[in-house]
Amino acid sequence: MDSCCEPQGYDRVFTAGVARRDAARYRRSGLTRDPQRVVDLYRAGEVRGETVLDVGAGIGDLGLELLRAGASHVTAVDLSPGYDDVAASLAAQAGLSARVSRATGDLAARPGLAEPADVVALMKVVCCYADPGRLLAVAAGAARRHVVLSYPRDTWWLRLFARGSALAGRWRRTSWRFAVHPERDLLAVLEREGLTVTRRERAGVFTLVVTTRA
């Protein structure tokens, strides 16, 4: 497994304790809404492909469910090493370790962390990344068929929450921030890389988008 010490301080926010809580929730009630919709769309054929690159994979639950749904291999990339042990345990318990690769690091800064894949997923990732345009450009370049992503809606009250998270980040001495980016800016990056929006769903504070290569 590749690893590197990234400067953003994500390991102070996304810790092994967070990973254990996420795993307990997953074992208890399965995927949360947006990742589950990705699996549903995969089963329905709207998202297609044998290989998956899961960016900001966390405990790797989306990847495991996509493998169960028919994918052949998942590469999981995350900035924080705090998820690694829990993710490995979940994959082993599911009997899927041989079909999962994992790398720790910043994909935007180190595109070589992962090989191209049919489907690239970024679930609630761009809101936690300082330069989402750069990350999405790299993700799009790695996608043979689809980029699937979710991001917070651009509302005044979420922008207010984002400002609060910035203050909390300074107090915790980490450069991690929650950010709300204009939807048009995010989608424009993918469009420049040859991807077209084929599905958009809104539920709660997040939007789920499927983009497809022509």
PDB file of C-alpha atoms in Angstrom:
ATOM      1  CA  MET A   1       0.000   0.000   0.000  1.00  0.00           C
ATOM      2  CA  ASP A   2       1.265   3.428  -0.938  1.00  0.00           C
ATOM      3  CA  SER A   3       1.354   6.048   1.738  1.00  0.00           C
ATOM      4  CA  CYS A   4       2.565   9.552   2.252  1.00  0.00           C
ATOM      5  CA  CYS A   5       2.267  12.295   4.818  1.00  0.00           C
ATOM      6  CA  GLU A   6      -0.016  14.925   3.362  1.00  0.00           C
ATOM      7  CA  PRO A   7       0.113  18.514   4.634  1.00  0.00           C
ATOM      8  CA  GLN A   8      -3.604  19.087   5.031  1.00  0.00           C
ATOM      9  CA  GLY A   9      -3.946  17.519   8.477  1.00  0.00           C
ATOM     10  CA  TYR A  10      -6.807  15.224   7.488  1.00  0.00           C
ATOM     11  CA  ASP A  11      -5.482  12.547   9.829  1.00  0.00           C
ATOM     12  CA  ARG A  12      -6.348  14.827  12.776  1.00  0.00           C
ATOM     13  CA  VAL A  13      -9.996  14.961  11.690  1.00  0.00           C
ATOM     14  CA  PHE A  14     -10.583  11.568  10.074  1.00  0.00           C
ATOM     15  CA  THR A  15      -9.077   9.349  12.739  1.00  0.00           C
ATOM     16  CA  ALA A  16      -9.165   5.658  13.599  1.00  0.00           C
ATOM     17  CA  GLY A  17     -11.920   6.476  16.102  1.00  0.00           C
ATOM     18  CA  VAL A  18     -14.035   8.012  13.328  1.00  0.00           C
ATOM     19  CA  ALA A  19     -13.351   4.913  11.216  1.00  0.00           C
ATOM     20  CA  ARG A  20     -14.566   2.605  13.992  1.00  0.00           C
ATOM     21  CA  ARG A  21     -17.767   4.624  14.391  1.00  0.00           C
ATOM     22  CA  ASP A  22     -18.358   4.597  10.628  1.00  0.00           C
ATOM     23  CA  ALA A  23     -17.834   0.837  10.540  1.00  0.00           C
ATOM     24  CA  ALA A  24     -20.275   0.299  13.405  1.00  0.00           C
ATOM     25  CA  ARG A  25     -22.896   2.349  11.571  1.00  0.00           C
ATOM     26  CA  TYR A  26     -22.277   0.417   8.332  1.00  0.00           C
ATOM     27  CA  ARG A  27     -22.559  -2.949  10.056  1.00  0.00           C
ATOM     28  CA  ARG A  28     -25.755  -1.821  11.757  1.00  0.00           C
ATOM     29  CA  SER A  29     -27.601  -0.135   8.896  1.00  0.00           C
ATOM     30  CA  GLY A  30     -25.621  -0.422   5.659  1.00  0.00           C
ATOM     31  CA  LEU A  31     -24.695   2.372   3.298  1.00  0.00           C
ATOM     32  CA  THR A  32     -25.917   5.915   3.704  1.00  0.00           C
ATOM     33  CA  ARG A  33     -28.248   7.349   1.087  1.00  0.00           C
ATOM     34  CA  ASP A  34     -25.943   8.641  -1.673  1.00  0.00           C
ATOM     35  CA  PRO A  35     -23.570   5.650  -1.758  1.00  0.00           C
ATOM     36  CA  GLN A  36     -26.574   3.326  -1.744  1.00  0.00           C
ATOM     37  CA  ARG A  37     -28.008   5.188  -4.742  1.00  0.00           C
ATOM     38  CA  VAL A  38     -24.729   4.639  -6.586  1.00  0.00           C
ATOM     39  CA  VAL A  39     -25.050   0.896  -5.956  1.00  0.00           C
ATOM     40  CA  ASP A  40     -28.694   0.967  -7.067  1.00  0.00           C
ATOM     41  CA  LEU A  41     -27.765   2.777 -10.277  1.00  0.00           C
ATOM     42  CA  TYR A  42     -24.944   0.295 -10.866  1.00  0.00           C
ATOM     43  CA  ARG A  43     -27.330  -2.626 -10.528  1.00  0.00           C
ATOM     44  CA  ALA A  44     -29.772  -0.879 -12.867  1.00  0.00           C
ATOM     45  CA  GLY A  45     -27.056  -0.355 -15.492  1.00  0.00           C
ATOM     46  CA  GLU A  46     -27.014   3.453 -15.402  1.00  0.00           C
ATOM     47  CA  VAL A  47     -23.515   3.269 -13.944  1.00  0.00           C
ATOM     48  CA  ARG A  48     -21.478   0.579 -15.672  1.00  0.00           C
ATOM     49  CA  GLY A  49     -17.973  -0.820 -15.406  1.00  0.00           C
ATOM     50  CA  GLU A  50     -15.827  -3.605 -14.049  1.00  0.00           C
ATOM     51  CA  THR A  51     -13.328  -1.479 -12.163  1.00  0.00           C
ATOM     52  CA  VAL A  52     -13.938   1.282  -9.635  1.00  0.00           C
ATOM     53  CA  LEU A  53     -11.733   4.029  -8.214  1.00  0.00           C
ATOM     54  CA  ASP A  54     -13.217   5.242  -4.923  1.00  0.00           C
ATOM     55  CA  VAL A  55     -11.666   8.611  -4.003  1.00  0.00           C
ATOM     56  CA  GLY A  56     -12.053   9.583  -0.363  1.00  0.00           C
ATOM     57  CA  ALA A  57     -13.069   6.005   0.286  1.00  0.00           C
ATOM     58  CA  GLY A  58     -13.055   6.120   4.077  1.00  0.00           C
ATOM     59  CA  ILE A  59     -13.805   2.648   5.411  1.00  0.00           C
ATOM     60  CA  GLY A  60     -14.373   1.352   1.878  1.00  0.00           C
ATOM     61  CA  ASP A  61     -18.042   0.457   2.333  1.00  0.00           C
ATOM     62  CA  LEU A  62     -19.145   1.760  -1.083  1.00  0.00           C
ATOM     63  CA  GLY A  63     -16.463  -0.286  -2.792  1.00  0.00           C
ATOM     64  CA  LEU A  64     -17.496  -3.468  -0.980  1.00  0.00           C
ATOM     65  CA  GLU A  65     -21.112  -3.027  -2.002  1.00  0.00           C
ATOM     66  CA  LEU A  66     -20.145  -2.360  -5.624  1.00  0.00           C
ATOM     67  CA  LEU A  67     -18.099  -5.564  -5.604  1.00  0.00           C
ATOM     68  CA  ARG A  68     -21.139  -7.424  -4.312  1.00  0.00           C
ATOM     69  CA  ALA A  69     -23.163  -5.803  -7.086  1.00  0.00           C
ATOM     70  CA  GLY A  70     -20.825  -7.121  -9.783  1.00  0.00           C
ATOM     71  CA  ALA A  71     -17.696  -4.971 -10.032  1.00  0.00           C
ATOM     72  CA  SER A  72     -14.475  -6.928 -10.413  1.00  0.00           C
ATOM     73  CA  HIS A  73     -12.011  -4.675  -8.582  1.00  0.00           C
ATOM     74  CA  VAL A  74     -11.994  -1.537  -6.440  1.00  0.00           C
ATOM     75  CA  THR A  75      -9.103   0.802  -5.752  1.00  0.00           C
ATOM     76  CA  ALA A  76      -9.737   2.871  -2.623  1.00  0.00           C
ATOM     77  CA  VAL A  77      -7.796   6.101  -2.079  1.00  0.00           C
ATOM     78  CA  ASP A  78      -8.019   8.290   1.013  1.00  0.00           C
ATOM     79  CA  LEU A  79      -5.990  11.146   2.457  1.00  0.00           C
ATOM     80  CA  SER A  80      -6.093   9.781   6.003  1.00  0.00           C
ATOM     81  CA  PRO A  81      -4.377   6.556   7.113  1.00  0.00           C
ATOM     82  CA  GLY A  82      -6.802   6.418  10.045  1.00  0.00           C
ATOM     83  CA  TYR A  83      -9.226   4.348   7.976  1.00  0.00           C
ATOM     84  CA  ASP A  84      -6.770   1.704   6.784  1.00  0.00           C
ATOM     85  CA  ASP A  85      -7.057  -0.924   9.524  1.00  0.00           C
ATOM     86  CA  VAL A  86     -10.853  -0.792   9.713  1.00  0.00           C
ATOM     87  CA  ALA A  87     -11.167  -0.889   5.921  1.00  0.00           C
ATOM     88  CA  ALA A  88      -8.898  -3.926   5.734  1.00  0.00           C
ATOM     89  CA  SER A  89     -10.925  -5.668   8.442  1.00  0.00           C
ATOM     90  CA  LEU A  90     -14.230  -5.029   6.663  1.00  0.00           C
ATOM     91  CA  ALA A  91     -12.854  -6.307   3.360  1.00  0.00           C
ATOM     92  CA  ALA A  92     -11.507  -9.438   5.039  1.00  0.00           C
ATOM     93  CA  GLN A  93     -14.791 -10.107   6.814  1.00  0.00           C
ATOM     94  CA  ALA A  94     -16.595  -9.800   3.476  1.00  0.00           C
ATOM     95  CA  GLY A  95     -14.131 -12.187   1.807  1.00  0.00           C
ATOM     96  CA  LEU A  96     -13.238  -9.478  -0.725  1.00  0.00           C
ATOM     97  CA  SER A  97      -9.667  -8.532   0.231  1.00  0.00           C
ATOM     98  CA  ALA A  98      -8.220  -9.922  -3.010  1.00  0.00           C
ATOM     99  CA  ARG A  99     -10.413  -7.586  -5.049  1.00  0.00           C
ATOM    100  CA  VAL A 100      -9.584  -4.384  -3.150  1.00  0.00           C
ATOM    101  CA  SER A 101      -6.448  -2.249  -3.420  1.00  0.00           C
ATOM    102  CA  ARG A 102      -5.877   0.665  -1.079  1.00  0.00           C
ATOM    103  CA  ALA A 103      -3.621   3.715  -1.241  1.00  0.00           C
ATOM    104  CA  THR A 104      -3.189   6.616   1.161  1.00  0.00           C
ATOM    105  CA  GLY A 105      -2.391  10.027  -0.243  1.00  0.00           C
ATOM    106  CA  ASP A 106      -3.550  13.009  -2.246  1.00  0.00           C
ATOM    107  CA  LEU A 107      -4.708  11.798  -5.662  1.00  0.00           C
ATOM    108  CA  ALA A 108      -4.713  15.332  -7.080  1.00  0.00           C
ATOM    109  CA  ALA A 109      -1.051  15.773  -6.184  1.00  0.00           C
ATOM    110  CA  ARG A 110      -0.078  12.184  -6.967  1.00  0.00           C
ATOM    111  CA  PRO A 111      -2.205  10.867  -9.868  1.00  0.00           C
ATOM    112  CA  GLY A 112      -0.015   7.773 -10.017  1.00  0.00           C
ATOM    113  CA  LEU A 113      -1.604   6.506  -6.790  1.00  0.00           C
ATOM    114  CA  ALA A 114      -4.292   4.801  -8.879  1.00  0.00           C
ATOM    115  CA  GLU A 115      -4.714   3.294 -12.326  1.00  0.00           C
ATOM    116  CA  PRO A 116      -7.588   4.437 -14.576  1.00  0.00           C
ATOM    117  CA  ALA A 117     -10.939   2.805 -13.809  1.00  0.00           C
ATOM    118  CA  ASP A 118     -14.312   2.473 -15.486  1.00  0.00           C
ATOM    119  CA  VAL A 119     -16.062   4.303 -12.640  1.00  0.00           C
ATOM    120  CA  VAL A 120     -14.578   6.998 -10.415  1.00  0.00           C
ATOM    121  CA  ALA A 121     -16.600   7.855  -7.302  1.00  0.00           C
ATOM    122  CA  LEU A 122     -16.191  10.884  -5.030  1.00  0.00           C
ATOM    123  CA  MET A 123     -18.810  10.739  -2.300  1.00  0.00           C
ATOM    124  CA  LYS A 124     -18.824  13.890  -0.118  1.00  0.00           C
ATOM    125  CA  VAL A 125     -15.218  14.551  -1.087  1.00  0.00           C
ATOM    126  CA  VAL A 126     -15.058  17.863  -2.964  1.00  0.00           C
ATOM    127  CA  CYS A 127     -16.535  19.659   0.058  1.00  0.00           C
ATOM    128  CA  CYS A 128     -13.499  18.595   2.079  1.00  0.00           C
ATOM    129  CA  TYR A 129     -10.832  19.459  -0.489  1.00  0.00           C
ATOM    130  CA  ALA A 130      -9.206  22.854  -0.900  1.00  0.00           C
ATOM    131  CA  ASP A 131      -8.828  22.672  -4.694  1.00  0.00           C
ATOM    132  CA  PRO A 132     -11.812  20.682  -6.017  1.00  0.00           C
ATOM    133  CA  GLY A 133     -11.185  21.690  -9.622  1.00  0.00           C
ATOM    134  CA  ARG A 134      -7.757  20.076  -9.597  1.00  0.00           C
ATOM    135  CA  LEU A 135      -9.077  16.944  -7.907  1.00  0.00           C
ATOM    136  CA  LEU A 136     -11.989  16.591 -10.325  1.00  0.00           C
ATOM    137  CA  ALA A 137      -9.723  17.064 -13.334  1.00  0.00           C
ATOM    138  CA  VAL A 138      -7.500  14.214 -12.150  1.00  0.00           C
ATOM    139  CA  ALA A 139     -10.543  12.064 -11.333  1.00  0.00           C
ATOM    140  CA  ALA A 140     -12.044  12.717 -14.760  1.00  0.00           C
ATOM    141  CA  GLY A 141      -8.771  11.855 -16.427  1.00  0.00           C
ATOM    142  CA  ALA A 142      -8.835   8.481 -14.657  1.00  0.00           C
ATOM    143  CA  ALA A 143     -12.450   7.688 -15.603  1.00  0.00           C
ATOM    144  CA  ARG A 144     -13.111   5.538 -18.645  1.00  0.00           C
ATOM    145  CA  ARG A 145     -16.912   5.745 -18.381  1.00  0.00           C
ATOM    146  CA  HIS A 146     -18.273   7.623 -15.369  1.00  0.00           C
ATOM    147  CA  VAL A 147     -17.481  10.082 -12.632  1.00  0.00           C
ATOM    148  CA  VAL A 148     -20.046   9.915  -9.830  1.00  0.00           C
ATOM    149  CA  LEU A 149     -19.931  12.540  -7.115  1.00  0.00           C
ATOM    150  CA  SER A 150     -21.938  14.093  -4.339  1.00  0.00           C
ATOM    151  CA  TYR A 151     -21.517  17.584  -2.932  1.00  0.00           C
ATOM    152  CA  PRO A 152     -23.416  19.977  -0.635  1.00  0.00           C
ATOM    153  CA  ARG A 153     -25.975  22.335  -2.116  1.00  0.00           C
ATOM    154  CA  ASP A 154     -24.887  25.963  -2.421  1.00  0.00           C
ATOM    155  CA  THR A 155     -27.146  27.549   0.201  1.00  0.00           C
ATOM    156  CA  TRP A 156     -26.547  30.472   2.566  1.00  0.00           C
ATOM    157  CA  TRP A 157     -26.903  28.333   5.660  1.00  0.00           C
ATOM    158  CA  LEU A 158     -24.388  25.751   4.433  1.00  0.00           C
ATOM    159  CA  ARG A 159     -21.976  28.552   3.571  1.00  0.00           C
ATOM    160  CA  LEU A 160     -22.443  29.816   7.125  1.00  0.00           C
ATOM    161  CA  PHE A 161     -21.689  26.330   8.445  1.00  0.00           C
ATOM    162  CA  ALA A 162     -18.583  26.265   6.256  1.00  0.00           C
ATOM    163  CA  ARG A 163     -17.314  29.480   7.831  1.00  0.00           C
ATOM    164  CA  GLY A 164     -17.829  27.921  11.256  1.00  0.00           C
ATOM    165  CA  SER A 165     -15.850  24.845  10.228  1.00  0.00           C
ATOM    166  CA  ALA A 166     -12.985  27.080   9.131  1.00  0.00           C
ATOM    167  CA  LEU A 167     -12.827  28.618  12.594  1.00  0.00           C
ATOM    168  CA  ALA A 168     -12.926  25.150  14.156  1.00  0.00           C
ATOM    169  CA  GLY A 169     -10.110  24.025  11.854  1.00  0.00           C
ATOM    170  CA  ARG A 170      -7.878  26.867  12.957  1.00  0.00           C
ATOM    171  CA  TRP A 171      -8.613  26.026  16.593  1.00  0.00           C
ATOM    172  CA  ARG A 172      -7.634  22.393  15.943  1.00  0.00           C
ATOM    173  CA  ARG A 173      -4.539  23.506  14.013  1.00  0.00           C
ATOM    174  CA  THR A 174      -5.455  21.675  10.856  1.00  0.00           C
ATOM    175  CA  SER A 175      -5.964  23.065   7.376  1.00  0.00           C
ATOM    176  CA  TRP A 176      -8.959  20.803   6.786  1.00  0.00           C
ATOM    177  CA  ARG A 177     -12.094  22.760   5.919  1.00  0.00           C
ATOM    178  CA  PHE A 178     -15.672  21.989   4.929  1.00  0.00           C
ATOM    179  CA  ALA A 179     -16.434  24.084   1.836  1.00  0.00           C
ATOM    180  CA  VAL A 180     -19.437  24.740  -0.374  1.00  0.00           C
ATOM    181  CA  HIS A 181     -18.492  25.114  -4.043  1.00  0.00           C
ATOM    182  CA  PRO A 182     -20.793  26.421  -6.797  1.00  0.00           C
ATOM    183  CA  GLU A 183     -22.289  23.497  -8.696  1.00  0.00           C
ATOM    184  CA  ARG A 184     -21.624  25.113 -12.073  1.00  0.00           C
ATOM    185  CA  ASP A 185     -17.897  25.287 -11.303  1.00  0.00           C
ATOM    186  CA  LEU A 186     -17.687  21.617 -10.338  1.00  0.00           C
ATOM    187  CA  LEU A 187     -19.619  20.379 -13.360  1.00  0.00           C
ATOM    188  CA  ALA A 188     -17.714  22.657 -15.740  1.00  0.00           C
ATOM    189  CA  VAL A 189     -14.486  20.838 -14.860  1.00  0.00           C
ATOM    190  CA  LEU A 190     -16.021  17.486 -15.756  1.00  0.00           C
ATOM    191  CA  GLU A 191     -17.540  18.842 -18.955  1.00  0.00           C
ATOM    192  CA  ARG A 192     -14.142  20.123 -20.075  1.00  0.00           C
ATOM    193  CA  GLU A 193     -12.825  16.595 -19.553  1.00  0.00           C
ATOM    194  CA  GLY A 194     -15.466  15.130 -21.886  1.00  0.00           C
ATOM    195  CA  LEU A 195     -18.090  14.043 -19.349  1.00  0.00           C
ATOM    196  CA  THR A 196     -21.790  14.900 -19.527  1.00  0.00           C
ATOM    197  CA  VAL A 197     -24.312  14.922 -16.703  1.00  0.00           C
ATOM    198  CA  THR A 198     -26.690  11.981 -17.187  1.00  0.00           C
ATOM    199  CA  ARG A 199     -28.373  12.045 -13.772  1.00  0.00           C
ATOM    200  CA  ARG A 200     -28.786  14.587 -10.997  1.00  0.00           C
ATOM    201  CA  GLU A 201     -30.591  13.864  -7.717  1.00  0.00           C
ATOM    202  CA  ARG A 202     -31.088  16.079  -4.677  1.00  0.00           C
ATOM    203  CA  ALA A 203     -31.917  14.751  -1.232  1.00  0.00           C
ATOM    204  CA  GLY A 204     -31.399  16.704   1.942  1.00  0.00           C
ATOM    205  CA  VAL A 205     -28.349  18.938   1.797  1.00  0.00           C
ATOM    206  CA  PHE A 206     -26.428  16.948  -0.828  1.00  0.00           C
ATOM    207  CA  THR A 207     -26.683  16.552  -4.590  1.00  0.00           C
ATOM    208  CA  LEU A 208     -25.713  13.308  -6.335  1.00  0.00           C
ATOM    209  CA  VAL A 209     -24.551  13.556  -9.941  1.00  0.00           C
ATOM    210  CA  VAL A 210     -23.644  10.893 -12.469  1.00  0.00           C
ATOM    211  CA  THR A 211     -21.531  12.007 -15.421  1.00  0.00           C
ATOM    212  CA  THR A 212     -20.822   9.820 -18.432  1.00  0.00           C
ATOM    213  CA  ARG A 213     -18.136   9.906 -21.091  1.00  0.00           C
ATOM    214  CA  ALA A 214     -19.553  10.234 -24.606  1.00  0.00           C
TER     215      ALA A 214
END
